[in-house]
Coordinates of C-alpha atoms and ligand atoms in Angstrom, one line a residue:
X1 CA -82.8 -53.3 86.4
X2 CA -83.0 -51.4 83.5
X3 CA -82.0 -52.5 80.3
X4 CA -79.3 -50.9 77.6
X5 CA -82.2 -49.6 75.3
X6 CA -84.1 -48.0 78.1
X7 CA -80.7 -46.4 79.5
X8 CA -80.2 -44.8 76.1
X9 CA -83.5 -43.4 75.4
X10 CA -83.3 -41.9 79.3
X11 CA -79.8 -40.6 78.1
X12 CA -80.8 -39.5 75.2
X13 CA -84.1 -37.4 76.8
X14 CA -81.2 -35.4 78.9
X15 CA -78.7 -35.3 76.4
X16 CA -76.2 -37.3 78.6
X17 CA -75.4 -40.1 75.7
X18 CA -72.0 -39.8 76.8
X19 CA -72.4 -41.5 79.9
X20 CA -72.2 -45.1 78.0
X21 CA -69.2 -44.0 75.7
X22 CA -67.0 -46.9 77.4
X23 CA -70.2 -49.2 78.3
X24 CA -68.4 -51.5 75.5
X25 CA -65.4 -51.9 77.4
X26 CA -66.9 -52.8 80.6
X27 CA -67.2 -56.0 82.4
X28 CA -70.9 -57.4 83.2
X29 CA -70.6 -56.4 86.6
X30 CA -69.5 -52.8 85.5
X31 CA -71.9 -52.9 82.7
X32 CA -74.6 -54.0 85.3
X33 CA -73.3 -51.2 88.0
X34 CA -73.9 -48.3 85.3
X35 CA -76.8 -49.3 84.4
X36 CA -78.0 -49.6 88.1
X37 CA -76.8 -46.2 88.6
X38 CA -78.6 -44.6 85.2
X39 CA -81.7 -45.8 87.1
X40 CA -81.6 -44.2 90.2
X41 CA -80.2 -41.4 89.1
X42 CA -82.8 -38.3 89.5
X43 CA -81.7 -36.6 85.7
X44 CA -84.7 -34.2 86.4
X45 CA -82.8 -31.6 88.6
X46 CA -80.8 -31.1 85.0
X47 CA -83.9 -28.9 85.3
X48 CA -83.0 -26.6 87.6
X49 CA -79.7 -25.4 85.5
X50 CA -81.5 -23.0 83.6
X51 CA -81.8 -19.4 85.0
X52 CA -85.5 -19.3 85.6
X53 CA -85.6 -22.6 87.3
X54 CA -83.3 -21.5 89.6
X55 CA -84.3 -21.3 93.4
X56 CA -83.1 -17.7 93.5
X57 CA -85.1 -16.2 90.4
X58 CA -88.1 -17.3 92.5
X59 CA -88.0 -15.5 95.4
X60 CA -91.0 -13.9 97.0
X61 CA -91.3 -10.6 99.4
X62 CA -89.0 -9.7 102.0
X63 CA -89.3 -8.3 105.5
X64 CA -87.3 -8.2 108.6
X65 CA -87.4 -10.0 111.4
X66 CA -86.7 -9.3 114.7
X67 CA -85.6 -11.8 117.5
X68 CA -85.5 -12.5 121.1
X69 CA -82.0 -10.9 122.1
X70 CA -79.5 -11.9 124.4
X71 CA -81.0 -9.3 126.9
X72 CA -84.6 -10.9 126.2
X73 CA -83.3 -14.5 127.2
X74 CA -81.2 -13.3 130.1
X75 CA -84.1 -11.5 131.6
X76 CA -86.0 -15.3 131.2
X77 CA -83.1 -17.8 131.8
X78 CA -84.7 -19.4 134.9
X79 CA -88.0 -20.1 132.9
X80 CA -86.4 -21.3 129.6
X81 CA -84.4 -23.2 130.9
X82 CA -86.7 -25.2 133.1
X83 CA -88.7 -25.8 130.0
X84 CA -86.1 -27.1 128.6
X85 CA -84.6 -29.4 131.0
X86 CA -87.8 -30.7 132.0
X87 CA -88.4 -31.2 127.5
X88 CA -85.0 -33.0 127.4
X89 CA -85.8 -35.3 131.1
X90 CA -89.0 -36.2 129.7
X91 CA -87.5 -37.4 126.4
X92 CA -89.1 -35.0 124.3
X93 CA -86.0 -33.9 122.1
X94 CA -83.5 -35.5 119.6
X95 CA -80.2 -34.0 118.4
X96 CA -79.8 -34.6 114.6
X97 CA -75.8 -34.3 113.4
X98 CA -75.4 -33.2 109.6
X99 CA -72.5 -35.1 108.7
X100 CA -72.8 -36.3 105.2
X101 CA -71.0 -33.0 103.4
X102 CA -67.3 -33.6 101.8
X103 CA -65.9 -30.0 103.0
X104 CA -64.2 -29.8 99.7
X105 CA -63.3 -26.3 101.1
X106 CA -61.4 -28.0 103.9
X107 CA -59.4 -30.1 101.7
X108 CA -59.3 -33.3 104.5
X109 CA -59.8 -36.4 102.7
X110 CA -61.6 -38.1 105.6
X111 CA -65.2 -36.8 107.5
X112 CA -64.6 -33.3 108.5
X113 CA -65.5 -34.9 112.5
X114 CA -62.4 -36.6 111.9
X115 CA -60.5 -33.6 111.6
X116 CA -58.2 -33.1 114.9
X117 CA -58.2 -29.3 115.7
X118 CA -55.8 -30.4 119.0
X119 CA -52.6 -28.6 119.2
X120 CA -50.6 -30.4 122.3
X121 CA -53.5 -33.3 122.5
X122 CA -55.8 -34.6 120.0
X123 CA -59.2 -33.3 119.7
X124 CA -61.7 -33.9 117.2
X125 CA -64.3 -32.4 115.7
X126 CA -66.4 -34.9 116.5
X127 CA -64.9 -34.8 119.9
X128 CA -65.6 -31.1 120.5
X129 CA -69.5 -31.6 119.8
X130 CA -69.9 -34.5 122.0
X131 CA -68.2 -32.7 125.0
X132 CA -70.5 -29.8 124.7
X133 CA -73.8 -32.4 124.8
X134 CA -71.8 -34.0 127.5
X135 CA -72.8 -30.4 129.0
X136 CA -76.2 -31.2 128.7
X137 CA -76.4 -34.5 130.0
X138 CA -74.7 -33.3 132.7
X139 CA -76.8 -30.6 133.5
X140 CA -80.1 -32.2 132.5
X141 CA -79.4 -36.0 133.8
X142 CA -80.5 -37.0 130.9
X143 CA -79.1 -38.6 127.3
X144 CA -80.2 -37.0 124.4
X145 CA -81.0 -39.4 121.4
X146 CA -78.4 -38.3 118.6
X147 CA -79.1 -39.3 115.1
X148 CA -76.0 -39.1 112.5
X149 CA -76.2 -38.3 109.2
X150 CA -73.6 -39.7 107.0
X151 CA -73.6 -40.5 103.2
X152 CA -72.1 -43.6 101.4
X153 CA -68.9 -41.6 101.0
X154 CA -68.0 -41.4 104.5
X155 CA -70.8 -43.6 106.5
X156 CA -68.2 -46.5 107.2
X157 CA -65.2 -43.9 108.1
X158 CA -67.2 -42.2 110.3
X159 CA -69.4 -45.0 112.2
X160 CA -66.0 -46.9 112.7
X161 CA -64.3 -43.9 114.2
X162 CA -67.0 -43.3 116.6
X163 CA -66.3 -47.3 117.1
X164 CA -62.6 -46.4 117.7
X165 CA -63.0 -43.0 119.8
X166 CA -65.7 -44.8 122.2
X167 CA -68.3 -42.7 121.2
X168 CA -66.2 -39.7 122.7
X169 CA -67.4 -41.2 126.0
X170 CA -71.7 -40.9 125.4
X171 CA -73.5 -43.3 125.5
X172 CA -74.1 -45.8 122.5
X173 CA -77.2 -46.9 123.1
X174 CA -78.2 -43.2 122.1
X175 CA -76.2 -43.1 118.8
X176 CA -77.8 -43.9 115.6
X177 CA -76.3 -42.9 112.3
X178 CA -78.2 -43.0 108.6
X179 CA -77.0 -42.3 105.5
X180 CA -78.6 -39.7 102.8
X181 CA -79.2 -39.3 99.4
X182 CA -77.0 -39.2 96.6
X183 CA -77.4 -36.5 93.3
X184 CA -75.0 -36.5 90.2
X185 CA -72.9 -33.8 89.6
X186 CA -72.4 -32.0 86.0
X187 CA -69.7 -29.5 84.1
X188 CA -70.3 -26.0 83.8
X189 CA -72.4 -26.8 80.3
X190 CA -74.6 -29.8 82.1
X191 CA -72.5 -32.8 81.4
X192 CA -72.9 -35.2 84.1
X193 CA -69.1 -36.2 85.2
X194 CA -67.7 -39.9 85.0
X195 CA -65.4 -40.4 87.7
X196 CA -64.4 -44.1 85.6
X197 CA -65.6 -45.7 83.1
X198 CA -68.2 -47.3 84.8
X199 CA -68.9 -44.8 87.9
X200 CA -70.9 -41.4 87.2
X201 CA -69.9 -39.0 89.4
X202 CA -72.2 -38.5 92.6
X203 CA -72.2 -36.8 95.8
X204 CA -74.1 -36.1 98.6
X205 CA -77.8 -34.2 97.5
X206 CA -77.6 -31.3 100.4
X207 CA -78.7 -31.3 103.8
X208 CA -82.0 -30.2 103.6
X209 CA -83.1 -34.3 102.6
X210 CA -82.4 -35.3 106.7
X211 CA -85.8 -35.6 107.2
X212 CA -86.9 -38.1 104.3
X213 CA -83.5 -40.3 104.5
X214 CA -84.3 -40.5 108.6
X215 CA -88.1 -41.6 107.1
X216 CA -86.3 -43.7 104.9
X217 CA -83.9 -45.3 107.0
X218 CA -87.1 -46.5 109.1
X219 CA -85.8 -44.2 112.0
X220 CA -88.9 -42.2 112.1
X221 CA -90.5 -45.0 114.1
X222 CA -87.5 -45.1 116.6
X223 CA -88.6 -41.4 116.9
X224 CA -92.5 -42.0 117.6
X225 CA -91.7 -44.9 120.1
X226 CA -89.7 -42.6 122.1
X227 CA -92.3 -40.0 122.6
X228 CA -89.9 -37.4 120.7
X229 CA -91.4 -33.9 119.7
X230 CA -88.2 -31.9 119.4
X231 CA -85.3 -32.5 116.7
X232 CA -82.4 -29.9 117.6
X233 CA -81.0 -30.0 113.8
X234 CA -77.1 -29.0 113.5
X235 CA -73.8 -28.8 111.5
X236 CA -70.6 -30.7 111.8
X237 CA -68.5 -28.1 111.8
X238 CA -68.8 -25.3 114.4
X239 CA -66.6 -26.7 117.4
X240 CA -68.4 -24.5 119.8
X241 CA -72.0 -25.4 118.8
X242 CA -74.1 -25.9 121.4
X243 CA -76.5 -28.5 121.3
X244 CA -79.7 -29.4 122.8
X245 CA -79.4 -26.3 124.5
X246 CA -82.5 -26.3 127.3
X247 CA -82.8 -22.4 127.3
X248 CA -83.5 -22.4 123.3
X249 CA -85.8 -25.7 123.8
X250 CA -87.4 -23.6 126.1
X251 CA -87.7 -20.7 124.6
X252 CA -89.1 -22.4 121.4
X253 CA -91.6 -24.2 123.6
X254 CA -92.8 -21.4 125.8
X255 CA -93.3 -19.2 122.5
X256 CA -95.0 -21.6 121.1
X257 CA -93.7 -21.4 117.8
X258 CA -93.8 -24.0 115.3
X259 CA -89.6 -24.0 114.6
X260 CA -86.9 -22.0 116.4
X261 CA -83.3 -20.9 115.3
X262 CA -80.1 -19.8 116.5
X263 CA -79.0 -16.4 115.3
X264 CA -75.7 -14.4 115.8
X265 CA -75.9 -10.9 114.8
X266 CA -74.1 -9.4 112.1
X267 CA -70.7 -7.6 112.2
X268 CA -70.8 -5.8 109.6
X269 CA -73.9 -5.3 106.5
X270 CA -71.7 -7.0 103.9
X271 CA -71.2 -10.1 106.2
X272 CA -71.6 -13.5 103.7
X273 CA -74.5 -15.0 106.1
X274 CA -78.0 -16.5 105.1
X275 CA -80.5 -13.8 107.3
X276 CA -83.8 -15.0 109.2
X277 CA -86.3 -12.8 108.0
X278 CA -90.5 -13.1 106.5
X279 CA -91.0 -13.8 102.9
X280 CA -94.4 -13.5 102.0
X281 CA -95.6 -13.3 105.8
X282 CA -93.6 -16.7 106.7
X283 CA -90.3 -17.5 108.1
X284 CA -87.5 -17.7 105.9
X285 CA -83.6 -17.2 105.1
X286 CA -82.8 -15.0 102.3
X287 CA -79.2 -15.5 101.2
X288 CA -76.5 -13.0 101.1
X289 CA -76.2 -13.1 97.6
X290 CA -79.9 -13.0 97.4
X291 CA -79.9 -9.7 99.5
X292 CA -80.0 -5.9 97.1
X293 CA -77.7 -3.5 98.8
X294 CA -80.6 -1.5 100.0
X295 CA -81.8 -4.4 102.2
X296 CA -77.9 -5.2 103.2
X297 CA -77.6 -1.4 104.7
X298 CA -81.4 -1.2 105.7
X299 CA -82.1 0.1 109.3
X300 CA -84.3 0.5 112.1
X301 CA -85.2 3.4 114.0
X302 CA -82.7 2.5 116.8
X303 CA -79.7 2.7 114.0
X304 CA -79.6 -1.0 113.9
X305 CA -79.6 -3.1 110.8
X306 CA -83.0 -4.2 110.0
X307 CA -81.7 -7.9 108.6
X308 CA -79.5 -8.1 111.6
X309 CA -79.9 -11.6 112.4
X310 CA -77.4 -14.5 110.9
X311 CA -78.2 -18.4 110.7
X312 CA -75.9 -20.4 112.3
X313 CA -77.1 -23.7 111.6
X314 CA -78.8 -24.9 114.1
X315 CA -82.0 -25.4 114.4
X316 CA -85.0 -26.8 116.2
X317 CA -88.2 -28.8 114.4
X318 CA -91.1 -30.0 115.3
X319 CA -91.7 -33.6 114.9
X320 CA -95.5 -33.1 113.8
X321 CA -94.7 -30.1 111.5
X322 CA -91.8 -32.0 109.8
X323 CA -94.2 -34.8 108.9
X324 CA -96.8 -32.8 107.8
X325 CA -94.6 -31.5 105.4
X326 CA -92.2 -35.0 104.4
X327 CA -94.5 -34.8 101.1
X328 CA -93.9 -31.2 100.0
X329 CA -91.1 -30.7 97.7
X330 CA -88.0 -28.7 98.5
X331 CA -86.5 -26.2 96.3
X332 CA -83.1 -27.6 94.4
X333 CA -79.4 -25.5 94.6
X334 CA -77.3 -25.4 91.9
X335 CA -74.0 -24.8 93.5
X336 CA -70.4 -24.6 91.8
X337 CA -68.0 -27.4 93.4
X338 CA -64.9 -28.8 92.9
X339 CA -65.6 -32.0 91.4
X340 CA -63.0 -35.2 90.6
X341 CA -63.7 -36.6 87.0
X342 CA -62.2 -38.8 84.5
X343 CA -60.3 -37.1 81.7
X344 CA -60.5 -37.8 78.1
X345 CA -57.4 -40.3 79.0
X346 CA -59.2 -41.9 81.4
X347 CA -57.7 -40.6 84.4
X348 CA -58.9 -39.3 87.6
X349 CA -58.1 -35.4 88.1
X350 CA -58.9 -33.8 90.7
X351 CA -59.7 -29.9 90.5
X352 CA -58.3 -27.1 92.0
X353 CA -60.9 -24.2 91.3
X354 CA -64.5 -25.1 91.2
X355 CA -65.2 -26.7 87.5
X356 CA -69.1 -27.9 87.9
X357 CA -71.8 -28.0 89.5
X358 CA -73.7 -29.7 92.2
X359 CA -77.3 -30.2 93.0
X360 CA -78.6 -29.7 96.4
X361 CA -81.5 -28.8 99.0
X362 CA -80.9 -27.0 102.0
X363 CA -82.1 -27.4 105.8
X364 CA -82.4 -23.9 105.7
X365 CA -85.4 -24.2 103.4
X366 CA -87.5 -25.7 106.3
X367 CA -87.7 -22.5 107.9
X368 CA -89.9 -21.3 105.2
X369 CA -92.0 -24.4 105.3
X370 CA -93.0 -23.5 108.9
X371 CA -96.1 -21.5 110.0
X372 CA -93.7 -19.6 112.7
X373 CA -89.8 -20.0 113.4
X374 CA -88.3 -18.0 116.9
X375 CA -84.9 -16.4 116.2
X376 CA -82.8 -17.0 118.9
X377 CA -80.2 -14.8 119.6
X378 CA -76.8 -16.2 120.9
X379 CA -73.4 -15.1 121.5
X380 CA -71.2 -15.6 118.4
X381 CA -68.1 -15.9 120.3
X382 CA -69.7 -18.5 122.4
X383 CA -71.5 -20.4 119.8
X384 CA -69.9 -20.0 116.4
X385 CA -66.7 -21.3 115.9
X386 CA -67.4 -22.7 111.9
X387 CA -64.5 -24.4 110.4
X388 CA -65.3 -24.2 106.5
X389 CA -61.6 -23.6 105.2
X390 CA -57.9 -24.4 106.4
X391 CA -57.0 -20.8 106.7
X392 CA -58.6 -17.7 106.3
X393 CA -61.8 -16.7 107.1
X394 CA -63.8 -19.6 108.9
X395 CA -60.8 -21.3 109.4
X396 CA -58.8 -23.9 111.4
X397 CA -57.1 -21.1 113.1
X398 CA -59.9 -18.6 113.6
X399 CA -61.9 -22.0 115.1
X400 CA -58.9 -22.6 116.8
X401 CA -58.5 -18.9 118.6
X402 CA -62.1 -19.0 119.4
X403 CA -62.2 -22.4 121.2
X404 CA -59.4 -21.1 123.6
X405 CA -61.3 -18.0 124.3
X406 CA -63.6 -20.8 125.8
X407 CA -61.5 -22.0 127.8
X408 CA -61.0 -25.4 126.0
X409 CA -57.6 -26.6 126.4
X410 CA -56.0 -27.5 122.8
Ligands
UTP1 P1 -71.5 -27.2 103.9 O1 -72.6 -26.4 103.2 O2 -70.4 -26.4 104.6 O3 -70.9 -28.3 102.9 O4 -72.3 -28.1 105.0 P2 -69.7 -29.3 103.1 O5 -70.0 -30.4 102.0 O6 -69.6 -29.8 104.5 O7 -68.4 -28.4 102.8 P3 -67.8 -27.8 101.4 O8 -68.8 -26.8 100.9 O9 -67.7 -29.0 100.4 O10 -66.5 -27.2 101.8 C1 -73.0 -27.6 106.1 C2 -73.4 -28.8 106.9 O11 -74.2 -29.7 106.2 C3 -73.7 -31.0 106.1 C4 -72.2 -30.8 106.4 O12 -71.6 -32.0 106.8 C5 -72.2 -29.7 107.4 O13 -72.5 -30.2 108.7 N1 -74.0 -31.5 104.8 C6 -73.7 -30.9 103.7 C7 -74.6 -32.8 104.8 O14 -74.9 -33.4 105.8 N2 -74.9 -33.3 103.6 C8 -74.6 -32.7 102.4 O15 -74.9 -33.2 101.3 C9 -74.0 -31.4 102.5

């Protein structure tokens, strides 16, 4: 471990001195716990806070992108879906959950799986993903291998209420859960926050580290052994994601492309969704705030919008391509959070409006690391059902509404 001296001059380097203001009052196992945490904290991202740093300044060329529509995939059902059946019997494909965010937005204290969206019965987040790859097993015959990632803020809630639940009913053998990476977070002028005396205040480094903390956690092996060339990557929180879906598996395969992704397109030009388009002749998502109003309104011949097609989280890798490119570095997100911090009294206060920032890397960001990506079109009111806030837009309800549509009994 690092010693006092060396934690200074680190400090000191990223004008963060005031991490140690209460190292004095500390215990020597606090003492020894800050110190630990100065030296695995990565202070370089403090990088990325100025403007021309920033992940959006640096931007290339856009295009559109087209995809295969939901007439293209009816038309090929039969075939994709083979593909994909005989992928998933075969053991070719993985489902990877991204489960390690705090949905702050939300405002439920425990993992957002853990949220019951039930009305007369319970049913769980968690729950609702499980029964739809229940769907596939079903279908297929087969268990898809299902890799969880949680982060040391949630890991032990979450494992133990899959513990609890029974693993919803699949198969436990096929469960394996890993925790990510940790990045601290900062006030609005770069101060890194203290949740105590002796804590900084961390949080989960984005989604877009899956990869390295499954290479990490040793689980790539576990991947290799069981001949898996497929990772089906996905978000916690749409209750009607489908997972592991054979006709997408399928239809990546048979197009032989490199990465594939589920799209839903837009309602309306202003709609706050990441778009699948080229930047600089590869895939990529371009951001809606990323997006000039002239590529927002932007349309075809046919009248339709040229950067028509939304990301819905879910995605499909290649196993070779993602360790081709474990080494290359992803870009970081600065994004504004509501973060918990110690006062000048020393007590813990916890935010109402956003009052920092956080430091992140996206999944999203794959796509552009990928020689081709297949836009998949799918059904939004069969497939995207997010729930990001308790009401509103993206809601509890709106999920809520839409699972019923389904058919699935609340
Ligand atoms: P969001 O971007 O919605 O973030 O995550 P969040 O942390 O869940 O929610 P807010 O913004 O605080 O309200 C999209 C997906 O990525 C996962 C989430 O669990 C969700 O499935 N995620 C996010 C991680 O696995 N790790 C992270 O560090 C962040």
């Amino acid at each position: 471990m690092i010693t006092l001296d060396t934690a200074k001059k680190i400090l000191k380097q990223y004008g963060q001195e005031h991490i140690l203001a209460h190292y004095g009052e500390l215990d020597e196992n606090e003492k020894e716990k800050l110190l630990s945490q100065i030296e695995l904290i990565d202070f370089s991202v403090l990088e990325y806070l100025s403007n021309e740093n920033r992940h959006s300044s640096n931007r290339g060329k856009f295009e559109p992108l087209g995809a295969v529509t939901i007439e293209d995939i009816a038309e090929n059902k039969d075939k994709y879906h083979s593909v994909g059946v005989d992928a998933i019997r075969n053991g070719k494909v993985a489902a990877v959950l991204l489960a390690g965010g705090q949905g702050t937005r939300l405002g439920f204290d425990k993992p957002k799986g853990m949220f019951d969206i039930g009305i007369t019965k319970e049913l769980y987040i968690f729950e609702c993903l499980i029964n739809n790859l229940l769907k596939v097993v079903e279908d297929t015959g087969a268990f898809v291998p299902l890799y969880v990632m949680t982060s040391e803020k949630n890991n032990e809630d979450t494992v133990n209420f899959f513990e609890e639940k029974n693993y919803f009913g699949y198969d436990r053998k096929y469960v394996k859960f890993f925790i990510q990476d940790m990045a601290a977070s900062v006030d609005f002028n770069g101060k890194i926050y203290m949740e105590s005396k002796s804590d900084i205040s961390i949080s989960p480094n984005g989604n877009g580290g899956w990869f390295s903390s499954i290479v990490r956690a040793g689980l790539l092996k576990d991947i290799r052994k069981k001949g898996i060339e497929w990772i089906n990557v996905f978000a916690v929180d749409n209750v009607l994601q489908q997972i592991a879906d054979p006709c997408f598996i399928g239809a990546v395969i048979e197009s032989g492309s490199q990465s594939g992704s589920k799209v839903v397109s837009k309602v309306s030009p202003d709609e706050r969704v990441g778009v699948l388009c080229m930047e600089d002749n590869k895939p990529s998502i371009v951001e809606y705030y990323e997006m000039t109003e002239k590529m927002r309104e932007l349309c075809t011949e046919d009248g339709q919008l040229a950067y028509k097609y939304g990301v819905i989280l879910n995605y499909l890798f290649s196993v070779d391509r993602l360790e081709e490119i474990i080494s290359e570095k992803m870009p970081v997100h600065v994004v504004e959070k509501k973060i918990p911090y110690m006062d000048e009294n020393g007590e813990l206060v916890t935010p109402e409006e956003p009052n920092g920032y956080k430091f992140e890397t996206l999944v999203l960001d794959m796509v552009h690391m990928q020689e081709s990506c297949l836009p998949y079109e799918v059904e939004r009111c069969r497939e995207f059902a997010p729930v990001k806030n308790s009401d509103g837009v993206d809601s509890v309800e709106t999920a809520r509404e839409l699972l019923k549509q389904n058919g699935i009994e609340l």
